């Protein structure tokens, strides 16, 4: 399974309009394949929406997108909100070993999602992925991890970690628990060259919320 992460930067003040148009049209798109998640940034790079789509393969992605675009309703993609967009970017991601695959089943994990984006030197991700995969079961016991991915196409040498929390107090509780127990974060000799953290709110039509 692969995951497509699409990051859109919107013009200031247009996030709500774009999210509403997307969610209104999603009923059409859902007939072809399920959405993984849709978020808007609260802390970090602002005026962003991030949507993640699971696919069986790149060919499945291409076939699905082509079929949805030809839907007789003409409602997908939601063209009414195109004027809201400033930039668009997409990456293809691989799940790390041990990550539970997304199958479109709704998950009620919380109202805040933290997306940690780490960029490593070329060739370093193999050891990093091994460390994260080994530590993942222990972290899941404290509170479920939504996903951990590496970039396959697009912006390379990146590790993405997606953590849900019920609220800000719950985030503090979970972090205190895994830091005191030593379960997380994983340890490897490789260190990220760049780090970016986004805190995001799930959209009404997001499968993860």
JSON list of C-alpha atoms in Angstrom, two decimals:
[
{"chain": "A", "resi": 1, "resn": "UNK", "atom": "CA", "xyz": [0.00, 0.00, 0.00]},
{"chain": "A", "resi": 2, "resn": "UNK", "atom": "CA", "xyz": [1.10, 3.57, -0.70]},
{"chain": "A", "resi": 3, "resn": "UNK", "atom": "CA", "xyz": [-0.20, 6.90, 0.56]},
{"chain": "A", "resi": 4, "resn": "UNK", "atom": "CA", "xyz": [-0.45, 10.17, -1.32]},
{"chain": "A", "resi": 5, "resn": "UNK", "atom": "CA", "xyz": [0.00, 13.28, 0.81]},
{"chain": "A", "resi": 6, "resn": "UNK", "atom": "CA", "xyz": [-1.31, 16.41, -0.85]},
{"chain": "A", "resi": 7, "resn": "UNK", "atom": "CA", "xyz": [-0.42, 19.77, 0.74]},
{"chain": "A", "resi": 8, "resn": "UNK", "atom": "CA", "xyz": [-2.29, 22.84, -0.43]},
{"chain": "A", "resi": 9, "resn": "UNK", "atom": "CA", "xyz": [-1.51, 26.39, 0.65]},
{"chain": "A", "resi": 10, "resn": "UNK", "atom": "CA", "xyz": [-4.61, 28.55, 0.55]},
{"chain": "A", "resi": 11, "resn": "UNK", "atom": "CA", "xyz": [-5.02, 32.28, 0.39]},
{"chain": "A", "resi": 12, "resn": "UNK", "atom": "CA", "xyz": [-5.53, 33.75, 3.87]},
{"chain": "A", "resi": 13, "resn": "UNK", "atom": "CA", "xyz": [-9.15, 33.56, 4.98]},
{"chain": "A", "resi": 14, "resn": "UNK", "atom": "CA", "xyz": [-10.07, 30.90, 2.40]},
{"chain": "A", "resi": 15, "resn": "UNK", "atom": "CA", "xyz": [-9.47, 27.69, 4.36]},
{"chain": "A", "resi": 16, "resn": "UNK", "atom": "CA", "xyz": [-13.04, 27.30, 5.58]},
{"chain": "A", "resi": 17, "resn": "UNK", "atom": "CA", "xyz": [-14.48, 27.85, 2.10]},
{"chain": "A", "resi": 18, "resn": "UNK", "atom": "CA", "xyz": [-12.13, 25.29, 0.53]},
{"chain": "A", "resi": 19, "resn": "UNK", "atom": "CA", "xyz": [-12.78, 22.65, 3.21]},
{"chain": "A", "resi": 20, "resn": "UNK", "atom": "CA", "xyz": [-16.55, 23.05, 2.84]},
{"chain": "A", "resi": 21, "resn": "UNK", "atom": "CA", "xyz": [-16.35, 22.66, -0.95]},
{"chain": "A", "resi": 22, "resn": "UNK", "atom": "CA", "xyz": [-14.15, 19.58, -0.58]},
{"chain": "A", "resi": 23, "resn": "UNK", "atom": "CA", "xyz": [-16.41, 17.92, 1.98]},
{"chain": "A", "resi": 24, "resn": "UNK", "atom": "CA", "xyz": [-19.54, 18.72, -0.03]},
{"chain": "A", "resi": 25, "resn": "UNK", "atom": "CA", "xyz": [-18.03, 17.01, -3.10]},
{"chain": "A", "resi": 26, "resn": "UNK", "atom": "CA", "xyz": [-16.40, 14.11, -1.26]},
{"chain": "A", "resi": 27, "resn": "UNK", "atom": "CA", "xyz": [-19.53, 11.95, -1.49]},
{"chain": "A", "resi": 28, "resn": "UNK", "atom": "CA", "xyz": [-18.79, 11.62, -5.21]},
{"chain": "A", "resi": 29, "resn": "UNK", "atom": "CA", "xyz": [-15.08, 10.93, -4.73]},
{"chain": "A", "resi": 30, "resn": "UNK", "atom": "CA", "xyz": [-15.74, 8.31, -2.04]},
{"chain": "A", "resi": 31, "resn": "UNK", "atom": "CA", "xyz": [-17.38, 6.07, -4.64]},
{"chain": "A", "resi": 32, "resn": "UNK", "atom": "CA", "xyz": [-13.96, 5.48, -6.18]},
{"chain": "A", "resi": 33, "resn": "UNK", "atom": "CA", "xyz": [-11.66, 5.19, -3.14]},
{"chain": "A", "resi": 34, "resn": "UNK", "atom": "CA", "xyz": [-11.77, 6.37, 0.47]},
{"chain": "A", "resi": 35, "resn": "UNK", "atom": "CA", "xyz": [-10.09, 9.43, 1.87]},
{"chain": "A", "resi": 36, "resn": "UNK", "atom": "CA", "xyz": [-7.50, 8.69, 4.52]},
{"chain": "A", "resi": 37, "resn": "UNK", "atom": "CA", "xyz": [-7.59, 12.03, 6.31]},
{"chain": "A", "resi": 38, "resn": "UNK", "atom": "CA", "xyz": [-8.08, 15.77, 5.79]},
{"chain": "A", "resi": 39, "resn": "UNK", "atom": "CA", "xyz": [-6.59, 18.38, 8.10]},
{"chain": "A", "resi": 40, "resn": "UNK", "atom": "CA", "xyz": [-6.12, 22.12, 8.30]},
{"chain": "A", "resi": 41, "resn": "UNK", "atom": "CA", "xyz": [-3.14, 23.60, 10.12]},
{"chain": "A", "resi": 42, "resn": "UNK", "atom": "CA", "xyz": [-3.59, 25.30, 13.46]},
{"chain": "A", "resi": 43, "resn": "UNK", "atom": "CA", "xyz": [0.08, 25.74, 14.48]},
{"chain": "A", "resi": 44, "resn": "UNK", "atom": "CA", "xyz": [2.99, 25.66, 12.05]},
{"chain": "A", "resi": 45, "resn": "UNK", "atom": "CA", "xyz": [2.72, 26.73, 8.39]},
{"chain": "A", "resi": 46, "resn": "UNK", "atom": "CA", "xyz": [-0.69, 28.42, 8.32]},
{"chain": "A", "resi": 47, "resn": "UNK", "atom": "CA", "xyz": [-3.38, 28.41, 5.64]},
{"chain": "A", "resi": 48, "resn": "UNK", "atom": "CA", "xyz": [-2.52, 24.81, 4.75]},
{"chain": "A", "resi": 49, "resn": "UNK", "atom": "CA", "xyz": [-4.75, 21.82, 4.19]},
{"chain": "A", "resi": 50, "resn": "UNK", "atom": "CA", "xyz": [-3.26, 18.35, 4.07]},
{"chain": "A", "resi": 51, "resn": "UNK", "atom": "CA", "xyz": [-5.15, 15.39, 2.67]},
{"chain": "A", "resi": 52, "resn": "UNK", "atom": "CA", "xyz": [-3.86, 11.82, 2.60]},
{"chain": "A", "resi": 53, "resn": "UNK", "atom": "CA", "xyz": [-5.17, 9.09, 0.29]},
{"chain": "A", "resi": 54, "resn": "UNK", "atom": "CA", "xyz": [-4.37, 5.37, 0.55]},
{"chain": "A", "resi": 55, "resn": "UNK", "atom": "CA", "xyz": [-3.91, 3.38, -2.67]},
{"chain": "A", "resi": 56, "resn": "UNK", "atom": "CA", "xyz": [-2.88, -0.15, -3.52]},
{"chain": "A", "resi": 57, "resn": "UNK", "atom": "CA", "xyz": [-0.24, 1.09, -5.99]},
{"chain": "A", "resi": 58, "resn": "UNK", "atom": "CA", "xyz": [0.68, 4.00, -8.26]},
{"chain": "A", "resi": 59, "resn": "UNK", "atom": "CA", "xyz": [-1.40, 2.43, -11.01]},
{"chain": "A", "resi": 60, "resn": "UNK", "atom": "CA", "xyz": [-4.38, 2.17, -8.68]},
{"chain": "A", "resi": 61, "resn": "UNK", "atom": "CA", "xyz": [-3.91, 5.85, -7.90]},
{"chain": "A", "resi": 62, "resn": "UNK", "atom": "CA", "xyz": [-3.80, 6.82, -11.58]},
{"chain": "A", "resi": 63, "resn": "UNK", "atom": "CA", "xyz": [-6.82, 4.70, -12.51]},
{"chain": "A", "resi": 64, "resn": "UNK", "atom": "CA", "xyz": [-8.87, 5.93, -9.54]},
{"chain": "A", "resi": 65, "resn": "UNK", "atom": "CA", "xyz": [-8.14, 9.60, -10.12]},
{"chain": "A", "resi": 66, "resn": "UNK", "atom": "CA", "xyz": [-8.97, 9.30, -13.81]},
{"chain": "A", "resi": 67, "resn": "UNK", "atom": "CA", "xyz": [-12.27, 7.57, -13.09]},
{"chain": "A", "resi": 68, "resn": "UNK", "atom": "CA", "xyz": [-13.30, 10.12, -10.43]},
{"chain": "A", "resi": 69, "resn": "UNK", "atom": "CA", "xyz": [-12.52, 13.02, -12.75]},
{"chain": "A", "resi": 70, "resn": "UNK", "atom": "CA", "xyz": [-14.89, 11.54, -15.35]},
{"chain": "A", "resi": 71, "resn": "UNK", "atom": "CA", "xyz": [-17.78, 11.12, -12.92]},
{"chain": "A", "resi": 72, "resn": "UNK", "atom": "CA", "xyz": [-21.02, 12.10, -14.60]},
{"chain": "A", "resi": 73, "resn": "UNK", "atom": "CA", "xyz": [-21.96, 14.44, -11.75]},
{"chain": "A", "resi": 74, "resn": "UNK", "atom": "CA", "xyz": [-19.12, 16.80, -12.62]},
{"chain": "A", "resi": 75, "resn": "UNK", "atom": "CA", "xyz": [-18.68, 17.51, -8.91]},
{"chain": "A", "resi": 76, "resn": "UNK", "atom": "CA", "xyz": [-15.13, 16.19, -8.60]},
{"chain": "A", "resi": 77, "resn": "UNK", "atom": "CA", "xyz": [-12.69, 17.78, -8.22]},
{"chain": "A", "resi": 78, "resn": "UNK", "atom": "CA", "xyz": [-14.52, 20.63, -6.44]},
{"chain": "A", "resi": 79, "resn": "UNK", "atom": "CA", "xyz": [-13.86, 23.40, -8.96]},
{"chain": "A", "resi": 80, "resn": "UNK", "atom": "CA", "xyz": [-15.87, 26.00, -7.02]},
{"chain": "A", "resi": 81, "resn": "UNK", "atom": "CA", "xyz": [-12.95, 26.46, -4.60]},
{"chain": "A", "resi": 82, "resn": "UNK", "atom": "CA", "xyz": [-10.07, 26.64, -7.09]},
{"chain": "A", "resi": 83, "resn": "UNK", "atom": "CA", "xyz": [-9.74, 30.38, -6.47]},
{"chain": "A", "resi": 84, "resn": "UNK", "atom": "CA", "xyz": [-8.83, 29.57, -2.84]},
{"chain": "A", "resi": 85, "resn": "UNK", "atom": "CA", "xyz": [-5.60, 27.81, -3.84]},
{"chain": "A", "resi": 86, "resn": "UNK", "atom": "CA", "xyz": [-2.17, 29.45, -3.83]},
{"chain": "A", "resi": 87, "resn": "UNK", "atom": "CA", "xyz": [0.13, 26.40, -4.21]},
{"chain": "A", "resi": 88, "resn": "UNK", "atom": "CA", "xyz": [-0.16, 22.61, -4.41]},
{"chain": "A", "resi": 89, "resn": "UNK", "atom": "CA", "xyz": [2.35, 19.87, -3.64]},
{"chain": "A", "resi": 90, "resn": "UNK", "atom": "CA", "xyz": [2.12, 16.09, -3.51]},
{"chain": "A", "resi": 91, "resn": "UNK", "atom": "CA", "xyz": [4.36, 13.29, -2.21]},
{"chain": "A", "resi": 92, "resn": "UNK", "atom": "CA", "xyz": [4.02, 9.53, -2.40]},
{"chain": "A", "resi": 93, "resn": "UNK", "atom": "CA", "xyz": [4.70, 7.82, 0.93]},
{"chain": "A", "resi": 94, "resn": "UNK", "atom": "CA", "xyz": [5.45, 4.27, 2.09]},
{"chain": "A", "resi": 95, "resn": "UNK", "atom": "CA", "xyz": [4.29, 3.05, 5.52]},
{"chain": "A", "resi": 96, "resn": "UNK", "atom": "CA", "xyz": [7.03, 1.79, 7.81]},
{"chain": "A", "resi": 97, "resn": "UNK", "atom": "CA", "xyz": [6.91, -1.92, 8.78]},
{"chain": "A", "resi": 98, "resn": "UNK", "atom": "CA", "xyz": [4.40, -2.53, 11.55]},
{"chain": "A", "resi": 99, "resn": "UNK", "atom": "CA", "xyz": [2.14, 0.41, 10.75]},
{"chain": "A", "resi": 100, "resn": "UNK", "atom": "CA", "xyz": [-1.54, -0.51, 10.67]},
{"chain": "A", "resi": 101, "resn": "UNK", "atom": "CA", "xyz": [-2.85, 0.08, 7.13]},
{"chain": "A", "resi": 102, "resn": "UNK", "atom": "CA", "xyz": [-5.63, 2.56, 6.54]},
{"chain": "A", "resi": 103, "resn": "UNK", "atom": "CA", "xyz": [-8.70, 0.89, 5.06]},
{"chain": "A", "resi": 104, "resn": "UNK", "atom": "CA", "xyz": [-11.15, 3.77, 5.16]},
{"chain": "A", "resi": 105, "resn": "UNK", "atom": "CA", "xyz": [-12.58, 2.82, 8.56]},
{"chain": "A", "resi": 106, "resn": "UNK", "atom": "CA", "xyz": [-13.29, 5.97, 10.62]},
{"chain": "A", "resi": 107, "resn": "UNK", "atom": "CA", "xyz": [-11.11, 6.36, 13.70]},
{"chain": "A", "resi": 108, "resn": "UNK", "atom": "CA", "xyz": [-12.16, 8.62, 16.56]},
{"chain": "A", "resi": 109, "resn": "UNK", "atom": "CA", "xyz": [-8.74, 9.32, 18.05]},
{"chain": "A", "resi": 110, "resn": "UNK", "atom": "CA", "xyz": [-8.99, 13.00, 18.87]},
{"chain": "A", "resi": 111, "resn": "UNK", "atom": "CA", "xyz": [-9.40, 16.61, 17.91]},
{"chain": "A", "resi": 112, "resn": "UNK", "atom": "CA", "xyz": [-5.72, 17.44, 17.46]},
{"chain": "A", "resi": 113, "resn": "UNK", "atom": "CA", "xyz": [-3.21, 15.80, 15.12]},
{"chain": "A", "resi": 114, "resn": "UNK", "atom": "CA", "xyz": [0.52, 16.39, 15.19]},
{"chain": "A", "resi": 115, "resn": "UNK", "atom": "CA", "xyz": [2.48, 15.87, 11.97]},
{"chain": "A", "resi": 116, "resn": "UNK", "atom": "CA", "xyz": [6.22, 15.71, 12.53]},
{"chain": "A", "resi": 117, "resn": "UNK", "atom": "CA", "xyz": [8.31, 16.02, 9.36]},
{"chain": "A", "resi": 118, "resn": "UNK", "atom": "CA", "xyz": [11.97, 15.02, 9.63]},
{"chain": "A", "resi": 119, "resn": "UNK", "atom": "CA", "xyz": [14.43, 15.28, 6.73]},
{"chain": "A", "resi": 120, "resn": "UNK", "atom": "CA", "xyz": [17.57, 13.12, 6.83]},
{"chain": "A", "resi": 121, "resn": "UNK", "atom": "CA", "xyz": [20.78, 12.85, 4.86]},
{"chain": "A", "resi": 122, "resn": "UNK", "atom": "CA", "xyz": [20.58, 10.55, 1.81]},
{"chain": "A", "resi": 123, "resn": "UNK", "atom": "CA", "xyz": [20.97, 6.91, 2.82]},
{"chain": "A", "resi": 124, "resn": "UNK", "atom": "CA", "xyz": [20.15, 7.47, 6.50]},
{"chain": "A", "resi": 125, "resn": "UNK", "atom": "CA", "xyz": [16.49, 6.45, 6.48]},
{"chain": "A", "resi": 126, "resn": "UNK", "atom": "CA", "xyz": [17.10, 2.69, 6.53]},
{"chain": "A", "resi": 127, "resn": "UNK", "atom": "CA", "xyz": [18.44, 2.74, 10.10]},
{"chain": "A", "resi": 128, "resn": "UNK", "atom": "CA", "xyz": [15.86, 5.33, 11.15]},
{"chain": "A", "resi": 129, "resn": "UNK", "atom": "CA", "xyz": [12.98, 3.21, 9.86]},
{"chain": "A", "resi": 130, "resn": "UNK", "atom": "CA", "xyz": [14.33, 0.16, 11.67]},
{"chain": "A", "resi": 131, "resn": "UNK", "atom": "CA", "xyz": [14.45, 2.06, 14.97]},
{"chain": "A", "resi": 132, "resn": "UNK", "atom": "CA", "xyz": [10.95, 3.48, 14.56]},
{"chain": "A", "resi": 133, "resn": "UNK", "atom": "CA", "xyz": [9.50, 0.12, 13.53]},
{"chain": "A", "resi": 134, "resn": "UNK", "atom": "CA", "xyz": [10.94, -1.60, 16.59]},
{"chain": "A", "resi": 135, "resn": "UNK", "atom": "CA", "xyz": [9.67, 1.11, 18.95]},
{"chain": "A", "resi": 136, "resn": "UNK", "atom": "CA", "xyz": [6.23, 1.46, 17.39]},
{"chain": "A", "resi": 137, "resn": "UNK", "atom": "CA", "xyz": [4.42, -1.31, 19.35]},
{"chain": "A", "resi": 138, "resn": "UNK", "atom": "CA", "xyz": [5.42, 0.26, 22.68]},
{"chain": "A", "resi": 139, "resn": "UNK", "atom": "CA", "xyz": [4.30, 3.71, 21.55]},
{"chain": "A", "resi": 140, "resn": "UNK", "atom": "CA", "xyz": [0.97, 2.29, 20.36]},
{"chain": "A", "resi": 141, "resn": "UNK", "atom": "CA", "xyz": [0.35, 0.84, 23.81]},
{"chain": "A", "resi": 142, "resn": "UNK", "atom": "CA", "xyz": [0.44, 4.34, 25.30]},
{"chain": "A", "resi": 143, "resn": "UNK", "atom": "CA", "xyz": [-1.87, 5.82, 22.64]},
{"chain": "A", "resi": 144, "resn": "UNK", "atom": "CA", "xyz": [-2.41, 4.84, 19.00]},
{"chain": "A", "resi": 145, "resn": "UNK", "atom": "CA", "xyz": [-0.11, 6.25, 16.35]},
{"chain": "A", "resi": 146, "resn": "UNK", "atom": "CA", "xyz": [-2.07, 7.21, 13.23]},
{"chain": "A", "resi": 147, "resn": "UNK", "atom": "CA", "xyz": [0.81, 6.57, 10.86]},
{"chain": "A", "resi": 148, "resn": "UNK", "atom": "CA", "xyz": [4.54, 6.74, 10.19]},
{"chain": "A", "resi": 149, "resn": "UNK", "atom": "CA", "xyz": [5.71, 7.07, 6.60]},
{"chain": "A", "resi": 150, "resn": "UNK", "atom": "CA", "xyz": [8.79, 7.60, 4.46]},
{"chain": "A", "resi": 151, "resn": "UNK", "atom": "CA", "xyz": [8.78, 9.54, 1.21]},
{"chain": "A", "resi": 152, "resn": "UNK", "atom": "CA", "xyz": [9.08, 7.50, -1.96]},
{"chain": "A", "resi": 153, "resn": "UNK", "atom": "CA", "xyz": [8.42, 10.18, -4.58]},
{"chain": "A", "resi": 154, "resn": "UNK", "atom": "CA", "xyz": [8.38, 13.95, -4.31]},
{"chain": "A", "resi": 155, "resn": "UNK", "atom": "CA", "xyz": [10.39, 15.42, -1.42]},
{"chain": "A", "resi": 156, "resn": "UNK", "atom": "CA", "xyz": [12.83, 12.61, -0.62]},
{"chain": "A", "resi": 157, "resn": "UNK", "atom": "CA", "xyz": [14.62, 11.48, 2.54]},
{"chain": "A", "resi": 158, "resn": "UNK", "atom": "CA", "xyz": [11.70, 12.42, 4.76]},
{"chain": "A", "resi": 159, "resn": "UNK", "atom": "CA", "xyz": [10.07, 10.65, 7.69]},
{"chain": "A", "resi": 160, "resn": "UNK", "atom": "CA", "xyz": [6.52, 11.68, 8.60]},
{"chain": "A", "resi": 161, "resn": "UNK", "atom": "CA", "xyz": [4.98, 10.86, 11.99]},
{"chain": "A", "resi": 162, "resn": "UNK", "atom": "CA", "xyz": [1.26, 11.43, 12.51]},
{"chain": "A", "resi": 163, "resn": "UNK", "atom": "CA", "xyz": [0.06, 11.44, 16.13]},
{"chain": "A", "resi": 164, "resn": "UNK", "atom": "CA", "xyz": [-3.54, 11.98, 17.33]},
{"chain": "A", "resi": 165, "resn": "UNK", "atom": "CA", "xyz": [-4.46, 13.47, 20.69]},
{"chain": "A", "resi": 166, "resn": "UNK", "atom": "CA", "xyz": [-7.82, 14.05, 22.36]},
{"chain": "A", "resi": 167, "resn": "UNK", "atom": "CA", "xyz": [-6.86, 17.62, 23.25]},
{"chain": "A", "resi": 168, "resn": "UNK", "atom": "CA", "xyz": [-3.82, 19.65, 24.31]},
{"chain": "A", "resi": 169, "resn": "UNK", "atom": "CA", "xyz": [-3.85, 18.30, 27.87]},
{"chain": "A", "resi": 170, "resn": "UNK", "atom": "CA", "xyz": [-3.93, 14.76, 26.52]},
{"chain": "A", "resi": 171, "resn": "UNK", "atom": "CA", "xyz": [-0.90, 15.53, 24.37]},
{"chain": "A", "resi": 172, "resn": "UNK", "atom": "CA", "xyz": [1.03, 16.61, 27.47]},
{"chain": "A", "resi": 173, "resn": "UNK", "atom": "CA", "xyz": [-0.04, 13.42, 29.31]},
{"chain": "A", "resi": 174, "resn": "UNK", "atom": "CA", "xyz": [1.01, 11.12, 26.47]},
{"chain": "A", "resi": 175, "resn": "UNK", "atom": "CA", "xyz": [4.36, 12.85, 26.01]},
{"chain": "A", "resi": 176, "resn": "UNK", "atom": "CA", "xyz": [5.07, 12.66, 29.73]},
{"chain": "A", "resi": 177, "resn": "UNK", "atom": "CA", "xyz": [4.22, 8.96, 29.72]},
{"chain": "A", "resi": 178, "resn": "UNK", "atom": "CA", "xyz": [6.47, 7.91, 26.85]},
{"chain": "A", "resi": 179, "resn": "UNK", "atom": "CA", "xyz": [9.37, 10.13, 27.88]},
{"chain": "A", "resi": 180, "resn": "UNK", "atom": "CA", "xyz": [9.35, 8.84, 31.47]},
{"chain": "A", "resi": 181, "resn": "UNK", "atom": "CA", "xyz": [9.11, 5.21, 30.32]},
{"chain": "A", "resi": 182, "resn": "UNK", "atom": "CA", "xyz": [11.79, 5.56, 27.64]},
{"chain": "A", "resi": 183, "resn": "UNK", "atom": "CA", "xyz": [9.50, 3.93, 25.08]},
{"chain": "A", "resi": 184, "resn": "UNK", "atom": "CA", "xyz": [9.69, 6.90, 22.70]},
{"chain": "A", "resi": 185, "resn": "UNK", "atom": "CA", "xyz": [11.27, 8.58, 20.78]},
{"chain": "A", "resi": 186, "resn": "UNK", "atom": "CA", "xyz": [13.30, 5.86, 19.01]},
{"chain": "A", "resi": 187, "resn": "UNK", "atom": "CA", "xyz": [17.07, 6.13, 19.02]},
{"chain": "A", "resi": 188, "resn": "UNK", "atom": "CA", "xyz": [19.36, 5.80, 16.01]},
{"chain": "A", "resi": 189, "resn": "UNK", "atom": "CA", "xyz": [22.75, 7.22, 15.06]},
{"chain": "A", "resi": 190, "resn": "UNK", "atom": "CA", "xyz": [21.16, 9.27, 12.28]},
{"chain": "A", "resi": 191, "resn": "UNK", "atom": "CA", "xyz": [19.98, 12.74, 13.18]},
{"chain": "A", "resi": 192, "resn": "UNK", "atom": "CA", "xyz": [17.53, 14.80, 11.11]},
{"chain": "A", "resi": 193, "resn": "UNK", "atom": "CA", "xyz": [18.95, 17.71, 9.17]},
{"chain": "A", "resi": 194, "resn": "UNK", "atom": "CA", "xyz": [15.65, 19.56, 9.31]},
{"chain": "A", "resi": 195, "resn": "UNK", "atom": "CA", "xyz": [12.50, 19.27, 11.41]},
{"chain": "A", "resi": 196, "resn": "UNK", "atom": "CA", "xyz": [9.05, 20.78, 10.99]},
{"chain": "A", "resi": 197, "resn": "UNK", "atom": "CA", "xyz": [6.03, 20.21, 13.22]},
{"chain": "A", "resi": 198, "resn": "UNK", "atom": "CA", "xyz": [2.45, 21.00, 12.27]},
{"chain": "A", "resi": 199, "resn": "UNK", "atom": "CA", "xyz": [-0.50, 20.83, 14.64]},
{"chain": "A", "resi": 200, "resn": "UNK", "atom": "CA", "xyz": [-3.69, 20.29, 12.71]},
{"chain": "A", "resi": 201, "resn": "UNK", "atom": "CA", "xyz": [-7.44, 20.05, 13.15]},
{"chain": "A", "resi": 202, "resn": "UNK", "atom": "CA", "xyz": [-9.40, 17.32, 11.32]},
{"chain": "A", "resi": 203, "resn": "UNK", "atom": "CA", "xyz": [-11.99, 18.46, 8.79]},
{"chain": "A", "resi": 204, "resn": "UNK", "atom": "CA", "xyz": [-15.62, 17.34, 9.18]},
{"chain": "A", "resi": 205, "resn": "UNK", "atom": "CA", "xyz": [-15.26, 14.75, 6.39]},
{"chain": "A", "resi": 206, "resn": "UNK", "atom": "CA", "xyz": [-11.92, 13.39, 7.58]},
{"chain": "A", "resi": 207, "resn": "UNK", "atom": "CA", "xyz": [-11.83, 9.65, 8.24]},
{"chain": "A", "resi": 208, "resn": "UNK", "atom": "CA", "xyz": [-9.43, 10.31, 11.12]},
{"chain": "A", "resi": 209, "resn": "UNK", "atom": "CA", "xyz": [-10.90, 12.60, 13.75]}
]
